[in-house]
The first five atom37 places (N, CA, C, CB, O) and aatype in JSON, in Angstrom:
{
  "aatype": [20, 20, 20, 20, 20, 20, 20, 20, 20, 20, 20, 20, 20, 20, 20, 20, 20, 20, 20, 20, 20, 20, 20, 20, 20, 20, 20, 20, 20, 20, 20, 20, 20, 20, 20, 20, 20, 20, 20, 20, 20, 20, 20, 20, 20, 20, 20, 20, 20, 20, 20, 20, 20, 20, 20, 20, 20, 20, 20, 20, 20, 20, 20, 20, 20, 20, 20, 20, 20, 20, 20, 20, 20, 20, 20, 20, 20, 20, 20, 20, 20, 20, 20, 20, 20, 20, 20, 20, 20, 20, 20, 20, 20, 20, 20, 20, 20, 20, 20, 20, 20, 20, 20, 20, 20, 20],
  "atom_mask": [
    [1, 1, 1, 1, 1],
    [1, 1, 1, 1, 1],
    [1, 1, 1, 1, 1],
    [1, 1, 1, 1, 1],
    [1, 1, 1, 1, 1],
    [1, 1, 1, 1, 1],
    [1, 1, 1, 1, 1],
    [1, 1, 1, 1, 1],
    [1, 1, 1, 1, 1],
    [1, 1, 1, 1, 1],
    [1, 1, 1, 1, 1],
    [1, 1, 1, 1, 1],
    [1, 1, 1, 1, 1],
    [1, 1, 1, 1, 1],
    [1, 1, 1, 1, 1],
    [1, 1, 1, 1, 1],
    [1, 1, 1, 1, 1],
    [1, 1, 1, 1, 1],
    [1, 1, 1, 1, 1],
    [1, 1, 1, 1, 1],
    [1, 1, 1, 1, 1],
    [1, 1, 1, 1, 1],
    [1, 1, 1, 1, 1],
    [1, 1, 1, 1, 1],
    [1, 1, 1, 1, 1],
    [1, 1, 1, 1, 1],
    [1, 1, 1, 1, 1],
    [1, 1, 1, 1, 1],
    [1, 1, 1, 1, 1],
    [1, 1, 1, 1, 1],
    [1, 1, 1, 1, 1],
    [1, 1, 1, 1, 1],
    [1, 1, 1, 1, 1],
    [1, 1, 1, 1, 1],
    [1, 1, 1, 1, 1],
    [1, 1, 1, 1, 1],
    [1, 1, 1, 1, 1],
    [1, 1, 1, 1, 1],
    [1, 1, 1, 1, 1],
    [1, 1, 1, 1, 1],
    [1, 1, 1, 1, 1],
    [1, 1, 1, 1, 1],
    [1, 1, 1, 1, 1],
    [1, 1, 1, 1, 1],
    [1, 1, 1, 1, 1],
    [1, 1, 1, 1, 1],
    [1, 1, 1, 1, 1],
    [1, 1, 1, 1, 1],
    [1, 1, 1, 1, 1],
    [1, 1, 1, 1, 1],
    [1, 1, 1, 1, 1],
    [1, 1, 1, 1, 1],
    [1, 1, 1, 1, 1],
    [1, 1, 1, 1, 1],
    [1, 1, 1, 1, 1],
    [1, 1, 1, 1, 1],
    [1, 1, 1, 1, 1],
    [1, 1, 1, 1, 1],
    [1, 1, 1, 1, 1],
    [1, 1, 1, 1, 1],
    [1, 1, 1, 1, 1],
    [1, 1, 1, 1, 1],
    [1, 1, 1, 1, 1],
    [1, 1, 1, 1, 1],
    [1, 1, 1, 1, 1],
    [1, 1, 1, 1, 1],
    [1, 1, 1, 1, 1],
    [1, 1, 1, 1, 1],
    [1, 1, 1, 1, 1],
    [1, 1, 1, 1, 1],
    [1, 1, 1, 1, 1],
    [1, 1, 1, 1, 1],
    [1, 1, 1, 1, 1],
    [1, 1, 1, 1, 1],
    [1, 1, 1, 1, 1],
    [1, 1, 1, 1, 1],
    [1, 1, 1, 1, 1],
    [1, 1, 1, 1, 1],
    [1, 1, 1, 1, 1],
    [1, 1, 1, 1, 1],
    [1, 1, 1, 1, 1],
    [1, 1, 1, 1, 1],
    [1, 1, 1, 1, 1],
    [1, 1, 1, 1, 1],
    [1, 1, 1, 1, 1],
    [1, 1, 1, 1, 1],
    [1, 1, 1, 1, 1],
    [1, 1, 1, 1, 1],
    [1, 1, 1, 1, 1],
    [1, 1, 1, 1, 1],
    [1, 1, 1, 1, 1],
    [1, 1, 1, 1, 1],
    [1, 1, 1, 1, 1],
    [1, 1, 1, 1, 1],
    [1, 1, 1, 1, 1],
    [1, 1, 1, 1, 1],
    [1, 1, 1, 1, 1],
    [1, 1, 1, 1, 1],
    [1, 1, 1, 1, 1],
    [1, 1, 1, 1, 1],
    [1, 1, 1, 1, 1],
    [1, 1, 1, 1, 1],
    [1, 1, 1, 1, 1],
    [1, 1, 1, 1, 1],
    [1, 1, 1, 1, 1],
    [1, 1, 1, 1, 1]
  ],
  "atom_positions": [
    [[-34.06, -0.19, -41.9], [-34.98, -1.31, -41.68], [-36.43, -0.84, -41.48], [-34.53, -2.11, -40.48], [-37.37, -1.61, -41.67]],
    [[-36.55, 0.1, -41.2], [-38.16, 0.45, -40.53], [-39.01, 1.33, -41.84], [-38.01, 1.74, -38.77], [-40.21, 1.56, -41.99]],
    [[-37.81, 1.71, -42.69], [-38.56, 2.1, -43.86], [-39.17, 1.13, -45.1], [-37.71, 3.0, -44.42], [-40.0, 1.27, -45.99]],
    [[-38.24, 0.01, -44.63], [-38.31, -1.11, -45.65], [-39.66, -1.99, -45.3], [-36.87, -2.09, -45.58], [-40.45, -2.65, -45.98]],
    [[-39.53, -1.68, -43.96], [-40.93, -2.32, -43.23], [-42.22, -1.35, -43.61], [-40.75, -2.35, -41.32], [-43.28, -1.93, -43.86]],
    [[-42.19, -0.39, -43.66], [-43.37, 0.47, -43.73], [-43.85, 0.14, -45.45], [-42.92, 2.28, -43.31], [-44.87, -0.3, -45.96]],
    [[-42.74, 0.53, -45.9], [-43.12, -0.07, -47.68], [-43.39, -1.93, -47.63], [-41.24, 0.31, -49.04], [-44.31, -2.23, -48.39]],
    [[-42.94, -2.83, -47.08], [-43.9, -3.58, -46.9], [-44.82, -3.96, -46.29], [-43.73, -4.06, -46.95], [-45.11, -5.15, -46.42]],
    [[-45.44, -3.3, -45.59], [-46.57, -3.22, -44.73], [-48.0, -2.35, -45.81], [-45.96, -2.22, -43.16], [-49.23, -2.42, -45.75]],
    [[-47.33, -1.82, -46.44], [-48.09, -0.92, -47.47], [-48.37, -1.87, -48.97], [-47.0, 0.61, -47.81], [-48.96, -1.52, -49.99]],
    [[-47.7, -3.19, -48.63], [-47.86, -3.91, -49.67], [-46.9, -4.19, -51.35], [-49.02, -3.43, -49.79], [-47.1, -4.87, -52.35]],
    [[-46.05, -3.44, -50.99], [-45.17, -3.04, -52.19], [-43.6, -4.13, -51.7], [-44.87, -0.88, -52.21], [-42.49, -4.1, -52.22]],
    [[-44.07, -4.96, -50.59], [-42.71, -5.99, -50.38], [-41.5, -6.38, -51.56], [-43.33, -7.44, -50.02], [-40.28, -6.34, -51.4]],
    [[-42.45, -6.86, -53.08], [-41.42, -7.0, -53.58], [-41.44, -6.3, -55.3], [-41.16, -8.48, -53.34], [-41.29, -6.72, -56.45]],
    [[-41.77, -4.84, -54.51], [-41.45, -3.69, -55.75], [-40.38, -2.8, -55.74], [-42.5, -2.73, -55.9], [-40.16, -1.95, -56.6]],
    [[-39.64, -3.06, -54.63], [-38.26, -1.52, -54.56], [-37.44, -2.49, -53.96], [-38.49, 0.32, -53.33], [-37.66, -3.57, -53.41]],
    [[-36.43, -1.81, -54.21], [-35.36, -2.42, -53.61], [-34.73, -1.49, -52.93], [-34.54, -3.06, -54.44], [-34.92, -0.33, -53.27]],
    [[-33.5, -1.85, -51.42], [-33.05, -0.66, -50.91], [-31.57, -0.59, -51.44], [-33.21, -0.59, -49.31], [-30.94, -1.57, -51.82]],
    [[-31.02, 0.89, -51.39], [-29.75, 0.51, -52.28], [-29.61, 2.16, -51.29], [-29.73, 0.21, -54.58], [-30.61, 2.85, -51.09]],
    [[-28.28, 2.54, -50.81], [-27.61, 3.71, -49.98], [-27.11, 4.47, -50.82], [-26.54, 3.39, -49.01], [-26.42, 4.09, -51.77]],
    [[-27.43, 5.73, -50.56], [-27.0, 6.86, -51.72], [-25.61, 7.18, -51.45], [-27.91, 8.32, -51.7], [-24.95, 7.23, -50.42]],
    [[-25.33, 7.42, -52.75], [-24.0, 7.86, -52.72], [-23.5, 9.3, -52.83], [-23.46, 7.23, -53.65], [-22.57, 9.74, -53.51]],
    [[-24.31, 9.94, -52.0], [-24.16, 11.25, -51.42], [-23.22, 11.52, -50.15], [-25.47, 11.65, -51.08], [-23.46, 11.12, -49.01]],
    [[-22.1, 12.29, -50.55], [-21.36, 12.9, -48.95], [-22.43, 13.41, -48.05], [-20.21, 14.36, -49.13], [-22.47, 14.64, -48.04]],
    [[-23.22, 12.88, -47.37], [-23.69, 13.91, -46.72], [-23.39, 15.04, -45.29], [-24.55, 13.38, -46.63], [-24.1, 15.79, -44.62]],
    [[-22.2, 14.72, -45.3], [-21.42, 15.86, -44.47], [-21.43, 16.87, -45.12], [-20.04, 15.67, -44.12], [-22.02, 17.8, -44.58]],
    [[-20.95, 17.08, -46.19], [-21.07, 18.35, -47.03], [-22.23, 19.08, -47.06], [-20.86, 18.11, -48.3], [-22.49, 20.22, -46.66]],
    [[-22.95, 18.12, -47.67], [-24.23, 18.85, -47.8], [-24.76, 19.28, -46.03], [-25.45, 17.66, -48.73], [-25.51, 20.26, -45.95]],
    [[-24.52, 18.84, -45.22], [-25.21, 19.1, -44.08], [-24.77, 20.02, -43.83], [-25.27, 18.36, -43.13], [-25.61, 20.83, -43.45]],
    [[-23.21, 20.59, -43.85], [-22.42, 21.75, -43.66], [-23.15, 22.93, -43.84], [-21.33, 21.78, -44.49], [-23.54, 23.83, -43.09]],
    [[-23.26, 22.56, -45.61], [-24.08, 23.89, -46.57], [-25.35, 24.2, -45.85], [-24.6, 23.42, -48.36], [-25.42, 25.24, -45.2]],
    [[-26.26, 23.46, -45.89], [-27.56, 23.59, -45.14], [-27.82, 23.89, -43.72], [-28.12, 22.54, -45.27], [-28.99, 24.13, -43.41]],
    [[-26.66, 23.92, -42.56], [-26.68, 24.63, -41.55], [-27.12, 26.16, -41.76], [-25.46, 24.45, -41.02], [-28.04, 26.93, -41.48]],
    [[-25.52, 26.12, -42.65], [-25.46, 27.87, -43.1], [-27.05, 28.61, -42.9], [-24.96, 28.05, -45.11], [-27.47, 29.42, -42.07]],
    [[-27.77, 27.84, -44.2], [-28.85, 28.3, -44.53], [-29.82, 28.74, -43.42], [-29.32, 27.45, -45.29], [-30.44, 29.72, -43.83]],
    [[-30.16, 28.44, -42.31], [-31.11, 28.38, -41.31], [-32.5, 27.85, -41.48], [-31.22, 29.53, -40.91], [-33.57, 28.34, -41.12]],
    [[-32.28, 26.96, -41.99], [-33.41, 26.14, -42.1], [-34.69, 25.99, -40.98], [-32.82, 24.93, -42.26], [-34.72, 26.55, -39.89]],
    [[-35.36, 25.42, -41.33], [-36.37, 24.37, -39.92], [-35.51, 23.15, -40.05], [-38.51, 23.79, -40.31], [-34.6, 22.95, -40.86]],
    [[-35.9, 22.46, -39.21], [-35.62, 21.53, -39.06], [-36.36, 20.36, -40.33], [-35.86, 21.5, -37.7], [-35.77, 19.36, -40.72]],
    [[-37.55, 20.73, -40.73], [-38.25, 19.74, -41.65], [-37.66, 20.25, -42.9], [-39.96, 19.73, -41.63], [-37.23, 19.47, -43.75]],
    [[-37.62, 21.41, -43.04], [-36.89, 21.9, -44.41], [-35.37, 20.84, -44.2], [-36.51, 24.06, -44.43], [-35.4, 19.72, -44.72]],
    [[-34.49, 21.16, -43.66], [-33.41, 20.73, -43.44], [-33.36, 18.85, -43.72], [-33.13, 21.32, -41.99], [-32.45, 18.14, -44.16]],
    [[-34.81, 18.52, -43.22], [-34.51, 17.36, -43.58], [-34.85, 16.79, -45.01], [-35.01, 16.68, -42.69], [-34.33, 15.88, -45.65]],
    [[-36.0, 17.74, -45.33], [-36.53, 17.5, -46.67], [-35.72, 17.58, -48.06], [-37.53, 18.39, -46.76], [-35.91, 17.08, -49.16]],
    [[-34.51, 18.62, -47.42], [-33.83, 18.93, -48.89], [-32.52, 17.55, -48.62], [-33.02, 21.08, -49.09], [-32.09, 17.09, -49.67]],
    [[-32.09, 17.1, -47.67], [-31.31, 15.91, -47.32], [-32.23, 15.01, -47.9], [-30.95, 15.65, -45.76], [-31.83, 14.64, -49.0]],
    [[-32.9, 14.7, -47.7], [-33.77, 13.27, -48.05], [-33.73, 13.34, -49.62], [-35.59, 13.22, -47.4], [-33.25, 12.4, -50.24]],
    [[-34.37, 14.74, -50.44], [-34.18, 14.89, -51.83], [-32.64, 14.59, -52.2], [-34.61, 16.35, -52.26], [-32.18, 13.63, -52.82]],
    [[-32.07, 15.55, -51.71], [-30.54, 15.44, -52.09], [-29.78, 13.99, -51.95], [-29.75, 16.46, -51.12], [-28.6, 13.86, -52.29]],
    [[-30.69, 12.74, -51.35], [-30.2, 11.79, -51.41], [-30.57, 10.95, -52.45], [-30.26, 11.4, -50.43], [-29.8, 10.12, -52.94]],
    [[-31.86, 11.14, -52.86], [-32.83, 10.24, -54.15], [-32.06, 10.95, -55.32], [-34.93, 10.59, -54.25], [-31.49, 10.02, -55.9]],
    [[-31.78, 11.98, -55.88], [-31.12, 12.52, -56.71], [-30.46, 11.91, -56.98], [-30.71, 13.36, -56.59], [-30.64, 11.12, -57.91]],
    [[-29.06, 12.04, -56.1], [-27.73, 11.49, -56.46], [-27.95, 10.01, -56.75], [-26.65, 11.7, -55.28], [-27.5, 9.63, -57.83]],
    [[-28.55, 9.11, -56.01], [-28.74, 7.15, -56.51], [-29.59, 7.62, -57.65], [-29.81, 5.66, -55.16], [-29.6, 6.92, -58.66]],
    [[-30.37, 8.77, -57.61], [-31.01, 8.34, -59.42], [-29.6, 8.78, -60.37], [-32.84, 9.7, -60.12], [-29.15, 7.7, -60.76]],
    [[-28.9, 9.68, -60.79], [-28.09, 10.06, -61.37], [-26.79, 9.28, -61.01], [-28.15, 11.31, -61.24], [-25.74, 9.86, -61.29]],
    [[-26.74, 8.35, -60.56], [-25.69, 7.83, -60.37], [-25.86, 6.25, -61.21], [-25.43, 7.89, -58.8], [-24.99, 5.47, -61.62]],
    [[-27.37, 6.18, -61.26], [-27.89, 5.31, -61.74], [-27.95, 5.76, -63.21], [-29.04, 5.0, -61.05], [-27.4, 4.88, -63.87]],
    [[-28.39, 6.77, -64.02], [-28.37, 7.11, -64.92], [-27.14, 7.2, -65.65], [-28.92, 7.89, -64.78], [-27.1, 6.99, -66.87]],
    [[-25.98, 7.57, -64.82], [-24.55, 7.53, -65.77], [-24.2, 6.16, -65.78], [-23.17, 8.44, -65.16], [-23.26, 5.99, -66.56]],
    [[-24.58, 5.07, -65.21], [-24.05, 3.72, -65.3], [-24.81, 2.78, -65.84], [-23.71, 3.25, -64.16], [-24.36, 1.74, -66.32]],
    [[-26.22, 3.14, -65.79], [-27.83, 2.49, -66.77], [-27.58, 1.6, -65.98], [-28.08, 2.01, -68.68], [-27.3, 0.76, -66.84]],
    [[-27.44, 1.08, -65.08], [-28.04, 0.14, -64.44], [-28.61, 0.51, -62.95], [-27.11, -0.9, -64.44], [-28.05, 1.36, -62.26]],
    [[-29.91, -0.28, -62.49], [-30.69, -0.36, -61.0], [-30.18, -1.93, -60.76], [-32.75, -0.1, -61.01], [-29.99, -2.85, -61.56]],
    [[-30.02, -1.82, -59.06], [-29.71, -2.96, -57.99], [-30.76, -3.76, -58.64], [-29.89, -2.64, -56.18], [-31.96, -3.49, -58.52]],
    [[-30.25, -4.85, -59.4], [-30.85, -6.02, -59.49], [-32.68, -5.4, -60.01], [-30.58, -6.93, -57.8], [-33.71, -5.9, -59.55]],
    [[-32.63, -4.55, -60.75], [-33.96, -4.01, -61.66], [-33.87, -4.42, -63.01], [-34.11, -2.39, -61.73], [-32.87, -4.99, -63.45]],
    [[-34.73, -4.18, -63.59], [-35.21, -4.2, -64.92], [-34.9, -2.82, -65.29], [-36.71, -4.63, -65.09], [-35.63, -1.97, -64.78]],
    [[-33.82, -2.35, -66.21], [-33.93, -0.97, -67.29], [-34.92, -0.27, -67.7], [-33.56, -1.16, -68.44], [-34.99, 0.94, -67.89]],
    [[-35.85, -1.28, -67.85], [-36.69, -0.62, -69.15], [-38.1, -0.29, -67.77], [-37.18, -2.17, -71.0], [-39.11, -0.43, -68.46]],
    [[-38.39, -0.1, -66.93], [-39.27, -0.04, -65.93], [-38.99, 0.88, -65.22], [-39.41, -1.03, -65.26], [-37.88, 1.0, -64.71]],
    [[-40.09, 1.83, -65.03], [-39.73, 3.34, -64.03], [-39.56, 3.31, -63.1], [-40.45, 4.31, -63.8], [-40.25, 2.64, -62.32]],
    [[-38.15, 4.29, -62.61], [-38.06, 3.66, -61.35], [-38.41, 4.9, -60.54], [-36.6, 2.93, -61.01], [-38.91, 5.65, -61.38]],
    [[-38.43, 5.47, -59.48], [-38.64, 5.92, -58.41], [-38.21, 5.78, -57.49], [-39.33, 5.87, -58.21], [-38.07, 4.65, -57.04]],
    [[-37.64, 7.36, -56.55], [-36.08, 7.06, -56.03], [-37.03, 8.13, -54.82], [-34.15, 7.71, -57.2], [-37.58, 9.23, -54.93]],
    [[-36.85, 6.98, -53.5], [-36.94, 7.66, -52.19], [-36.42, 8.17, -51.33], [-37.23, 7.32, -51.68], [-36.4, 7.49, -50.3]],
    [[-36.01, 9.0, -51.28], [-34.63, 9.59, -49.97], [-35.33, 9.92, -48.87], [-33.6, 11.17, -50.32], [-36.37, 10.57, -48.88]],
    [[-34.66, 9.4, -47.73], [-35.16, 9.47, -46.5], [-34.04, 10.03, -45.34], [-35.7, 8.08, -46.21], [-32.89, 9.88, -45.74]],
    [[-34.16, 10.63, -43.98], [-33.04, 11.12, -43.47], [-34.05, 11.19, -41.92], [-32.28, 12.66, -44.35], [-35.24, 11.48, -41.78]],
    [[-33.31, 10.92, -41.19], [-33.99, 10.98, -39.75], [-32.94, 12.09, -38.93], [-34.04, 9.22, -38.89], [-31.74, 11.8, -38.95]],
    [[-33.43, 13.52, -38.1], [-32.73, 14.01, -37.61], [-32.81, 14.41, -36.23], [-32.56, 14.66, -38.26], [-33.68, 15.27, -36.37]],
    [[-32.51, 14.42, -34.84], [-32.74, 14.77, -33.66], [-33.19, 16.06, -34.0], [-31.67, 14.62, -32.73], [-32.92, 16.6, -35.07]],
    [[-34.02, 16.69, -32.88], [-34.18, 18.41, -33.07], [-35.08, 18.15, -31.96], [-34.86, 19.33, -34.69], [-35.93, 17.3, -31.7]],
    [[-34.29, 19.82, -31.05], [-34.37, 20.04, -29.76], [-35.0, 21.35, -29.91], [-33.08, 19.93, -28.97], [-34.5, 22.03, -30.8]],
    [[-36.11, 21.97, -29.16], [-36.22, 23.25, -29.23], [-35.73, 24.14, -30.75], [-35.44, 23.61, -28.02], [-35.0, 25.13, -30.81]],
    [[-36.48, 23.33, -32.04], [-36.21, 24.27, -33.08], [-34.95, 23.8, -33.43], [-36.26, 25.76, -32.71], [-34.8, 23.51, -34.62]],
    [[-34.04, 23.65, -32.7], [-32.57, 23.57, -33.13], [-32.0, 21.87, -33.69], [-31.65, 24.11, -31.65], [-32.5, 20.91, -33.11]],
    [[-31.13, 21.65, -34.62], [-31.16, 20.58, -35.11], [-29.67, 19.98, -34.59], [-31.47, 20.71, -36.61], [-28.6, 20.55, -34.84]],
    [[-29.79, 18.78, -33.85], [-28.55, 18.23, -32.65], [-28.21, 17.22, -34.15], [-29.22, 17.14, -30.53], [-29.01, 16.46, -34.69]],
    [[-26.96, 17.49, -34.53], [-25.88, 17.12, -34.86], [-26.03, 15.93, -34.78], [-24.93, 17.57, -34.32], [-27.1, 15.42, -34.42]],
    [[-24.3, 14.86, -35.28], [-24.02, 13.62, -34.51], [-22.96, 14.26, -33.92], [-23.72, 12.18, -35.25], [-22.16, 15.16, -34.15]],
    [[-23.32, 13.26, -32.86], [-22.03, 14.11, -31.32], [-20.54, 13.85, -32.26], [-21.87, 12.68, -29.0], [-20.56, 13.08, -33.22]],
    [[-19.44, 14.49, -31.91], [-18.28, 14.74, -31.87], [-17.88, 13.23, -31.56], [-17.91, 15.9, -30.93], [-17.64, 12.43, -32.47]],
    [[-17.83, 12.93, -30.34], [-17.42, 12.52, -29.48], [-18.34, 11.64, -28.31], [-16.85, 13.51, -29.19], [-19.56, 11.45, -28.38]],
    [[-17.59, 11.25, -27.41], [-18.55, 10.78, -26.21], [-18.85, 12.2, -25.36], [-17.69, 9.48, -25.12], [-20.01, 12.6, -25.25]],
    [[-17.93, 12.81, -24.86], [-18.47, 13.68, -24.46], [-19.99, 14.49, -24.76], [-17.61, 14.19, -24.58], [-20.99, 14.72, -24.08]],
    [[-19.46, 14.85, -26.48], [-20.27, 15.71, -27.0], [-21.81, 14.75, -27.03], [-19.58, 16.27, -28.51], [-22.85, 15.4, -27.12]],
    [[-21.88, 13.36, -26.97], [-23.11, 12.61, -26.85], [-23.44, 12.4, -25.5], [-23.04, 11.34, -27.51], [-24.38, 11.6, -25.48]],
    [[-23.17, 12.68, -24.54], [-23.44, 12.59, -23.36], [-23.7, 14.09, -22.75], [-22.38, 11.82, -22.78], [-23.94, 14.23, -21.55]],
    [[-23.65, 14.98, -23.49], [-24.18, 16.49, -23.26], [-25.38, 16.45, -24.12], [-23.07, 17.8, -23.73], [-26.41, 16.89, -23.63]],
    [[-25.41, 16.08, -25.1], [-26.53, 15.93, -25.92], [-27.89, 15.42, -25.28], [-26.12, 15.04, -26.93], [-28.96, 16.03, -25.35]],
    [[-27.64, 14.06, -24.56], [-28.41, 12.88, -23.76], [-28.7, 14.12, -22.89], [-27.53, 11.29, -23.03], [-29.77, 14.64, -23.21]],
    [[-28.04, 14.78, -21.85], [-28.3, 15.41, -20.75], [-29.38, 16.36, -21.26], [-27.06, 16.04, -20.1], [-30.5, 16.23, -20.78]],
    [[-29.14, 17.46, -22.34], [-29.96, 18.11, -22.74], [-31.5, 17.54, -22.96], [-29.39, 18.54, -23.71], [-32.47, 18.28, -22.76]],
    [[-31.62, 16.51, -23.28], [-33.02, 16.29, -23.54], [-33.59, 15.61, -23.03], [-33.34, 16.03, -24.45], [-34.58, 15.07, -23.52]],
    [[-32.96, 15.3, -21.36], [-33.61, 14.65, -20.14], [-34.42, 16.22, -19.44], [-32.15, 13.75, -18.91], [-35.09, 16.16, -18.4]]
  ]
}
């Protein structure tokens, strides 16, 4: 919602449409731990890795959510991530594991 707001606040209300990628992104988050990222890297290649896949997913089926074909489209991936001291906090497990989380960053 708050991205949809910022693109209409910017005036583009009724030029994009929002549509959820169809990216695992557990997987990919897995892989990209490995790596040791920053935290902005980490989010930057998630956010890409999400516009990708809805463009190519769009491309093997030729059709956009209620678009026009023949009109360029442009594919935004976005990803919001906690990060504590450098380090990038997960989604909790659990309640537990979210209530250690909360504690940490009081």
């Amino acid at each position: 919602p708050r991205r949809k707001e910022i693109l209409d606040m910017m005036g583009l209300a009724n030029y994009f449409s929002v549509e959820p990628s169809p990216l695992d992104e557990s997987e990919l988050q897995r892989k990209l731990v490995q790596h040791n990222l920053s935290p902005v890297e980490y989010t930057r290649r998630l956010a890409e890795a999400k516009a990708n896949a809805l463009a190519s997913a769009h491309s093997k089926d030729g059709s956009r959510k209620g678009g026009d074909n023949s009109v360029t489209a442009f594919y935004i991936g976005s990803d919001t991530i906690v990060e504590l001291d450098e380090c990038i906090l997960e989604k909790p497990k659990d309640e537990t594991d979210a209530r250690r989380m909360l504690r940490s960053m009081s």
